[in-house]
CSV table of N, CA and C in Angstrom, one decimal:
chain,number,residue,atom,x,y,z
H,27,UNK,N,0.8,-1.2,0.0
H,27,UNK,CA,0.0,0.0,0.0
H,27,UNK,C,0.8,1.3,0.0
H,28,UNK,N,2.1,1.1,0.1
H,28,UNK,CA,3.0,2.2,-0.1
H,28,UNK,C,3.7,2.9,-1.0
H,29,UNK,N,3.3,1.6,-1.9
H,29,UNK,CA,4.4,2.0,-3.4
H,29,UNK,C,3.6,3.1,-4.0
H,30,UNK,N,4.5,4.1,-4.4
H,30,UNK,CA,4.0,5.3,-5.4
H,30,UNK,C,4.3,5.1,-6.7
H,31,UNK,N,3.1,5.5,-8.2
H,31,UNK,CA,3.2,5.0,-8.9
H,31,UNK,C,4.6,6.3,-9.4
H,32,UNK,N,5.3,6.2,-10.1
H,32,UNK,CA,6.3,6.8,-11.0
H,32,UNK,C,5.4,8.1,-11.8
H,33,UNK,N,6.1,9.3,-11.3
H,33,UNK,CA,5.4,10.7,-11.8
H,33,UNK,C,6.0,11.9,-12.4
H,34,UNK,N,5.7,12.7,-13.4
H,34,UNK,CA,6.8,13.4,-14.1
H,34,UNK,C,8.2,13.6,-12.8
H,35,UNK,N,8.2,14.0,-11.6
H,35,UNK,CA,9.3,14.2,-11.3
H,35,UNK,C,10.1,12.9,-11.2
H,36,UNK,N,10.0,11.9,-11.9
H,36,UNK,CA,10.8,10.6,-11.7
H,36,UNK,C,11.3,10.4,-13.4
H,37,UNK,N,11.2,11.8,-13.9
H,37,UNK,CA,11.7,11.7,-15.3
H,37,UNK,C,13.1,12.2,-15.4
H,38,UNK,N,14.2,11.3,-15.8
H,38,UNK,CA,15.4,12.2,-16.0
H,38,UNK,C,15.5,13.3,-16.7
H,39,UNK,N,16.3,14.1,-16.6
H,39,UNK,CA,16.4,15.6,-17.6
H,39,UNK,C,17.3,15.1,-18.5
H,40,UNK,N,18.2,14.4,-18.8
H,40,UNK,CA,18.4,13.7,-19.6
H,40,UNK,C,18.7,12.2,-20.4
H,41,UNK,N,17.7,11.7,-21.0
H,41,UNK,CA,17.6,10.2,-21.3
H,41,UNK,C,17.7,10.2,-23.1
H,42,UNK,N,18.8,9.5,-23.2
H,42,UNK,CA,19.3,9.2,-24.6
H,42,UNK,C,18.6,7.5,-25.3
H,43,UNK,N,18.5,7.6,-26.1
H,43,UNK,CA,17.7,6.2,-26.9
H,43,UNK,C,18.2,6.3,-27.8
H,44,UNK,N,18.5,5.0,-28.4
H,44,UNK,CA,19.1,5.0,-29.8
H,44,UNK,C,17.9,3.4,-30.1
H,45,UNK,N,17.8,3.4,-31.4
H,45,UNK,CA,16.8,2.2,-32.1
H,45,UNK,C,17.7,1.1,-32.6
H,46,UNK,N,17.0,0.1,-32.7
H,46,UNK,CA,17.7,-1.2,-32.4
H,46,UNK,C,17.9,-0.9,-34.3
H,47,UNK,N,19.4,-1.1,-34.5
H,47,UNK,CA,19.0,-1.5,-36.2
H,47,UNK,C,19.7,-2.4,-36.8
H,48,UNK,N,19.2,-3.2,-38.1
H,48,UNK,CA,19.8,-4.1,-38.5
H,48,UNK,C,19.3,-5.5,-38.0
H,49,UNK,N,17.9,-5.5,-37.1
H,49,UNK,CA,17.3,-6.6,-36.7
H,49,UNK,C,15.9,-7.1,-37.2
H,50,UNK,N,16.0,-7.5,-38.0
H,50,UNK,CA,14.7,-7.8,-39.4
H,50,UNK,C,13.7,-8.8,-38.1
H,51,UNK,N,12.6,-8.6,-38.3
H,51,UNK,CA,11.3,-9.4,-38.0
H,51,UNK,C,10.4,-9.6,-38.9
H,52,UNK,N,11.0,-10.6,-39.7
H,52,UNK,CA,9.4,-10.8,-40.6
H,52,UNK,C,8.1,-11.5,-40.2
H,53,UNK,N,8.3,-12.2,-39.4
H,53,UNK,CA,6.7,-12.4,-38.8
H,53,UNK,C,6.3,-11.4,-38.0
H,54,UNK,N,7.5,-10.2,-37.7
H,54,UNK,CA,6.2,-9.2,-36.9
H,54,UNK,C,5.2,-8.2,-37.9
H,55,UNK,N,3.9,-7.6,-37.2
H,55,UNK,CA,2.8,-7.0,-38.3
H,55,UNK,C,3.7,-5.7,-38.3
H,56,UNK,N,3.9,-5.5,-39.7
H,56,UNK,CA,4.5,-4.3,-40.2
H,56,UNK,C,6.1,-4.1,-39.2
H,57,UNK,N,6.7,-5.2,-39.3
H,57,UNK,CA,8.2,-4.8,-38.8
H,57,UNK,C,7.9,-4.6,-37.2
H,58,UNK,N,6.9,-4.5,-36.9
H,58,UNK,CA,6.8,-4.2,-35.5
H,58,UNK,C,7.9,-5.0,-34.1
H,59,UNK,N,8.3,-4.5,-33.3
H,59,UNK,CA,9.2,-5.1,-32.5
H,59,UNK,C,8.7,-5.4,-31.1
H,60,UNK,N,7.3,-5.2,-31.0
H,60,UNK,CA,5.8,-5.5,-29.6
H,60,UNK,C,6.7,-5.4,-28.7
H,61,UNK,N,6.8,-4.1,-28.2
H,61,UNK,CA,7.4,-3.9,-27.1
H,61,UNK,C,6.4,-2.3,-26.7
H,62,UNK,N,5.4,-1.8,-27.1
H,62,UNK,CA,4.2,-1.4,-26.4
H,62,UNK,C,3.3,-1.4,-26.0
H,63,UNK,N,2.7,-2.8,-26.4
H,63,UNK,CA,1.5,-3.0,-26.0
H,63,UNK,C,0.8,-3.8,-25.4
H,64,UNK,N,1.9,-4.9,-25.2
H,64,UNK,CA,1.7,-6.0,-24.3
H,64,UNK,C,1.6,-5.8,-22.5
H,65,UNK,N,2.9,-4.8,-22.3
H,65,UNK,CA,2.8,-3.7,-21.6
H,65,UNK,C,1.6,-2.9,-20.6
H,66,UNK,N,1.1,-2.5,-21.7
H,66,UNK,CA,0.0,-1.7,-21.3
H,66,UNK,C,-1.5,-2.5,-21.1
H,67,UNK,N,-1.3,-3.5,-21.4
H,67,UNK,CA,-2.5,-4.3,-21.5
H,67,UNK,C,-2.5,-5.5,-20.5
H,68,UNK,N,-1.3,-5.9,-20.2
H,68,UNK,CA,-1.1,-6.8,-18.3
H,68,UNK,C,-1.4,-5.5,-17.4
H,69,UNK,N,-0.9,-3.9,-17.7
H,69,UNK,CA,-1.8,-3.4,-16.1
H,69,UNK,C,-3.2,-3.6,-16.4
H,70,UNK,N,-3.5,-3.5,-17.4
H,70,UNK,CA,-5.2,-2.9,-17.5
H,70,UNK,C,-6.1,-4.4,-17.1
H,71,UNK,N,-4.6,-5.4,-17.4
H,71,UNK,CA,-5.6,-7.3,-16.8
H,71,UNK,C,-5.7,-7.0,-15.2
H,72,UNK,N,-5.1,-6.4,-14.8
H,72,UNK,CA,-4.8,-6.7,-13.5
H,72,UNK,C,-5.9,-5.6,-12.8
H,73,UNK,N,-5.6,-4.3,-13.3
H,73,UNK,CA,-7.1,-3.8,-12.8
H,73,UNK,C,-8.1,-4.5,-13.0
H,74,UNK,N,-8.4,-5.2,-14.0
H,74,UNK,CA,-9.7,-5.4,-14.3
H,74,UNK,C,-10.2,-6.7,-13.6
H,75,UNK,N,-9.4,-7.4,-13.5
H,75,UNK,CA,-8.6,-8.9,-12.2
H,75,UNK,C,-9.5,-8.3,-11.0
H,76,UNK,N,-8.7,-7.3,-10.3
H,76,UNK,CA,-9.0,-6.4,-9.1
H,76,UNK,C,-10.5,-6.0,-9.5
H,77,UNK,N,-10.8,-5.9,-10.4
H,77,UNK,CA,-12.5,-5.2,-10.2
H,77,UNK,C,-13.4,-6.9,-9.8
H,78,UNK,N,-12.7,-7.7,-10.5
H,78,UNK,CA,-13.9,-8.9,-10.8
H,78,UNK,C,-14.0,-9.7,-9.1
H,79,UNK,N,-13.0,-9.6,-8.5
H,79,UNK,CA,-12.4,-10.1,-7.0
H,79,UNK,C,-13.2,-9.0,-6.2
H,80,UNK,N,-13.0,-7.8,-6.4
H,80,UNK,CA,-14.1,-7.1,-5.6
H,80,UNK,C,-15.9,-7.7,-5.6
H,81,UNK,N,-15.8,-7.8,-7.1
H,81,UNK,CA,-17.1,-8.3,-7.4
H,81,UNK,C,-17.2,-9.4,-6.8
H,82,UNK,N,-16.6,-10.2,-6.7
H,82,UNK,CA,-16.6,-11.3,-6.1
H,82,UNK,C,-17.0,-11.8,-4.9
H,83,UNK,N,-16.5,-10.8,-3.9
H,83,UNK,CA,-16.2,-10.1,-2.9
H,83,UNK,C,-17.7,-9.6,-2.4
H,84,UNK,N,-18.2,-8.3,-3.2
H,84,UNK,CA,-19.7,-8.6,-3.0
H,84,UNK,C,-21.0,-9.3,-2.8
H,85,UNK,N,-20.8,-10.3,-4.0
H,85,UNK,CA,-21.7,-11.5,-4.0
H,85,UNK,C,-21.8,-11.9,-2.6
H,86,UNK,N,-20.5,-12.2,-2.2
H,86,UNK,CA,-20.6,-13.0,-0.9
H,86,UNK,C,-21.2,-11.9,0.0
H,87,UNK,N,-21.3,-10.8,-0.3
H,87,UNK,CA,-21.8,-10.5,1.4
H,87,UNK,C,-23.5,-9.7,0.8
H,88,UNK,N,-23.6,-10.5,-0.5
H,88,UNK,CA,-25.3,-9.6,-0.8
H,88,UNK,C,-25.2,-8.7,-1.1
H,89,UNK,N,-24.0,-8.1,-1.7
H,89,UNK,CA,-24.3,-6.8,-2.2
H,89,UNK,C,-24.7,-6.8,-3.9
H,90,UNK,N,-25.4,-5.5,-4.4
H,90,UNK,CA,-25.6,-5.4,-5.9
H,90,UNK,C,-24.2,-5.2,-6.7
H,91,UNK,N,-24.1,-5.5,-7.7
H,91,UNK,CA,-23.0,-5.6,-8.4
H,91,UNK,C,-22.6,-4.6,-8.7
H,92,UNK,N,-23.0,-3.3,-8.5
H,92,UNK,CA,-22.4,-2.0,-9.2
H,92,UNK,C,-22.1,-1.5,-8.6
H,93,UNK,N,-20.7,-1.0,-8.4
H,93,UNK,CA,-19.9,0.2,-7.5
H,93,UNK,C,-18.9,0.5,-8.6
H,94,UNK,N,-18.1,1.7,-8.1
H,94,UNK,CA,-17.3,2.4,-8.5
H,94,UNK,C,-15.6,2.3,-7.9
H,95,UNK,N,-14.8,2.2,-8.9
H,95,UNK,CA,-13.6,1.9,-9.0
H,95,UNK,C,-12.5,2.6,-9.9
H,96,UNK,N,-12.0,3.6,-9.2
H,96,UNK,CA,-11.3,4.4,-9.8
H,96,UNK,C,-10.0,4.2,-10.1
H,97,UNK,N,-8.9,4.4,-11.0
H,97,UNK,CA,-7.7,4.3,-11.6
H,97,UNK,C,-7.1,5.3,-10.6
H,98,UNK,N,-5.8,5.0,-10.1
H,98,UNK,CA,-5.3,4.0,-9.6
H,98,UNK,C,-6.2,3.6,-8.4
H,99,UNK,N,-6.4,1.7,-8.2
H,99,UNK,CA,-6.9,1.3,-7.3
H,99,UNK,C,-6.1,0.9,-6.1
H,100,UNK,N,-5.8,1.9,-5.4
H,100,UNK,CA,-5.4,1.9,-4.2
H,100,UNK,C,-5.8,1.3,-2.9
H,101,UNK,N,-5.0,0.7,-2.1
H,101,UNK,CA,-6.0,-0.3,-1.2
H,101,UNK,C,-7.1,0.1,-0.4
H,102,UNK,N,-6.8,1.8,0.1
H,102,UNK,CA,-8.2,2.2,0.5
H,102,UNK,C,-9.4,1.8,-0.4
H,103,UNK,N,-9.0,2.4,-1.7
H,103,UNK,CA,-10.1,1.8,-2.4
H,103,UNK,C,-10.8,0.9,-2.6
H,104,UNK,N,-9.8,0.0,-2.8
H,104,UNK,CA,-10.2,-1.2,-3.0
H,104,UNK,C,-11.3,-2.2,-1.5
H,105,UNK,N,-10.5,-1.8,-0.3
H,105,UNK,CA,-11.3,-2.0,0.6
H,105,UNK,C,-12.4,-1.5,0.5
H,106,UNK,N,-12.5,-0.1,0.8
H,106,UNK,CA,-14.0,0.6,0.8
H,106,UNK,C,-15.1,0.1,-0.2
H,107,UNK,N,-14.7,-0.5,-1.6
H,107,UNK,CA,-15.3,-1.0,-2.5
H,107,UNK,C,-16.2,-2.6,-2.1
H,108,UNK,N,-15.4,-3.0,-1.5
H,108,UNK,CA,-15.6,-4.6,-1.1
H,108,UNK,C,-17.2,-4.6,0.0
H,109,UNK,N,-17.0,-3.6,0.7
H,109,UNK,CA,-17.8,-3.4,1.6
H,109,UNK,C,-18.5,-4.6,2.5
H,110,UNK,N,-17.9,-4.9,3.3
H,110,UNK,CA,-18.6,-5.5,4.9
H,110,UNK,C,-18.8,-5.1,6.0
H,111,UNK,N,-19.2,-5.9,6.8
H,111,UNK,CA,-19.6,-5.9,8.2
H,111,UNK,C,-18.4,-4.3,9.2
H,112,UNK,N,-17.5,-4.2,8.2
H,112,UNK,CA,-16.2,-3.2,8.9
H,112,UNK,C,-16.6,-1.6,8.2
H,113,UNK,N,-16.5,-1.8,7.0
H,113,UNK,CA,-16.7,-0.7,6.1
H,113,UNK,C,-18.0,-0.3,6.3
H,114,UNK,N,-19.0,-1.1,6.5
H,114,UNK,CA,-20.2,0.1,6.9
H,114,UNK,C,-20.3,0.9,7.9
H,115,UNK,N,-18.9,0.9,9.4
H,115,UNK,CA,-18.9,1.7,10.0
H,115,UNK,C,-18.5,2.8,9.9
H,116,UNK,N,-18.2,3.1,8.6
H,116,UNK,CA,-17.6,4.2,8.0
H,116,UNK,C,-18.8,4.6,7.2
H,117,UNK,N,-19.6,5.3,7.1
H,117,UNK,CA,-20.6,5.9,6.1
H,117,UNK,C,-19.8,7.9,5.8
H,118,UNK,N,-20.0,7.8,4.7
H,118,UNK,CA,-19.4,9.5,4.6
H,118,UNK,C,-20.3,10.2,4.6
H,119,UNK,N,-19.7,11.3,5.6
H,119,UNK,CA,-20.4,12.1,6.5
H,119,UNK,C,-20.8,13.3,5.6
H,120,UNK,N,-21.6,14.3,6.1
H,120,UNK,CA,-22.2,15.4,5.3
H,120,UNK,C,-20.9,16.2,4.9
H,121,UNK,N,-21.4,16.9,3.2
H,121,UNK,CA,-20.2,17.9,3.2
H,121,UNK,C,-20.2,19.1,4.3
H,122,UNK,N,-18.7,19.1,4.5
H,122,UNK,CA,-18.2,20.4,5.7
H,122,UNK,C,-18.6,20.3,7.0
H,123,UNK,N,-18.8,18.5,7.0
H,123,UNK,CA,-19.0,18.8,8.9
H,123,UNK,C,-17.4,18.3,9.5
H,124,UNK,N,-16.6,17.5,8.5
H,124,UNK,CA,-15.2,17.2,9.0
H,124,UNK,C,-13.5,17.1,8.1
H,125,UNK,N,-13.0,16.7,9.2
H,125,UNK,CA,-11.7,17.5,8.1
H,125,UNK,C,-11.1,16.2,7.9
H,126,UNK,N,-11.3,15.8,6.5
H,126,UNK,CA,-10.8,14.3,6.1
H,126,UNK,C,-9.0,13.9,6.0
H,127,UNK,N,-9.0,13.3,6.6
H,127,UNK,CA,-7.8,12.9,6.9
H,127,UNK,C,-7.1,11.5,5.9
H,128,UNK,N,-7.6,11.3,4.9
H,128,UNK,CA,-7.3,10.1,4.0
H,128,UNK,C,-8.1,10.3,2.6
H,129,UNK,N,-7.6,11.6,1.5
H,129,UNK,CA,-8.2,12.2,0.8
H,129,UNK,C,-8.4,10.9,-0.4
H,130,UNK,N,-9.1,10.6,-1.0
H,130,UNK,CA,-9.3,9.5,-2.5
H,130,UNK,C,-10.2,10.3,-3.4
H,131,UNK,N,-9.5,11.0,-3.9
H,131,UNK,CA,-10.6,11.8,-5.4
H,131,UNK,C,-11.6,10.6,-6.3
């Protein structure tokens, strides 16, 4: 629950790339060398892994299936989503009666 995700200030001011050349792929689609997109599409399993386990999660305690789960799914989140016998002792309170101490936009 601690790890922070990587944010422009974790960009070097200077990062040099050179392209791989002289390395032919003819079974890839159009020369491609799939090193973007495979990437991007294991986090988006794993969110989506994380939504179906919440959902899961639900069933068992009788809840309706539709709640809300926001990008990044942080463990607060994730807990407050699951909702049991713990988390209903938490109901959020009216706007401007308290000073929240564990902000989740």
């Amino acid at each position: 629950g601690a790890y922070k995700l990587p944010g422009f200030a974790n960009i070097p001011g200077e990062f040099n790339v050179s392209l791989l050349t002289g390395a032919p792929n003819p079974k890839a689609v159009y020369s491609s060398k799939a090193v973007g997109e495979p990437p991007l599409f294991s986090a988006a399993s794993v969110f989506f892994a994380t939504k179906e386990a919440i959902a899961d999660a639900r069933r068992h305690e009788n809840l309706g299936p539709d709640f809300e789960l926001t990008s990044p799914a942080t463990a607060a989140r994730i807990r407050m989503a699951c909702q049991d016998k713990f988390t209903r002792k938490f109901q959020a309170p009216q706007e401007g009666t308290f000073t929240p101490w564990n902000v989740m936009p």
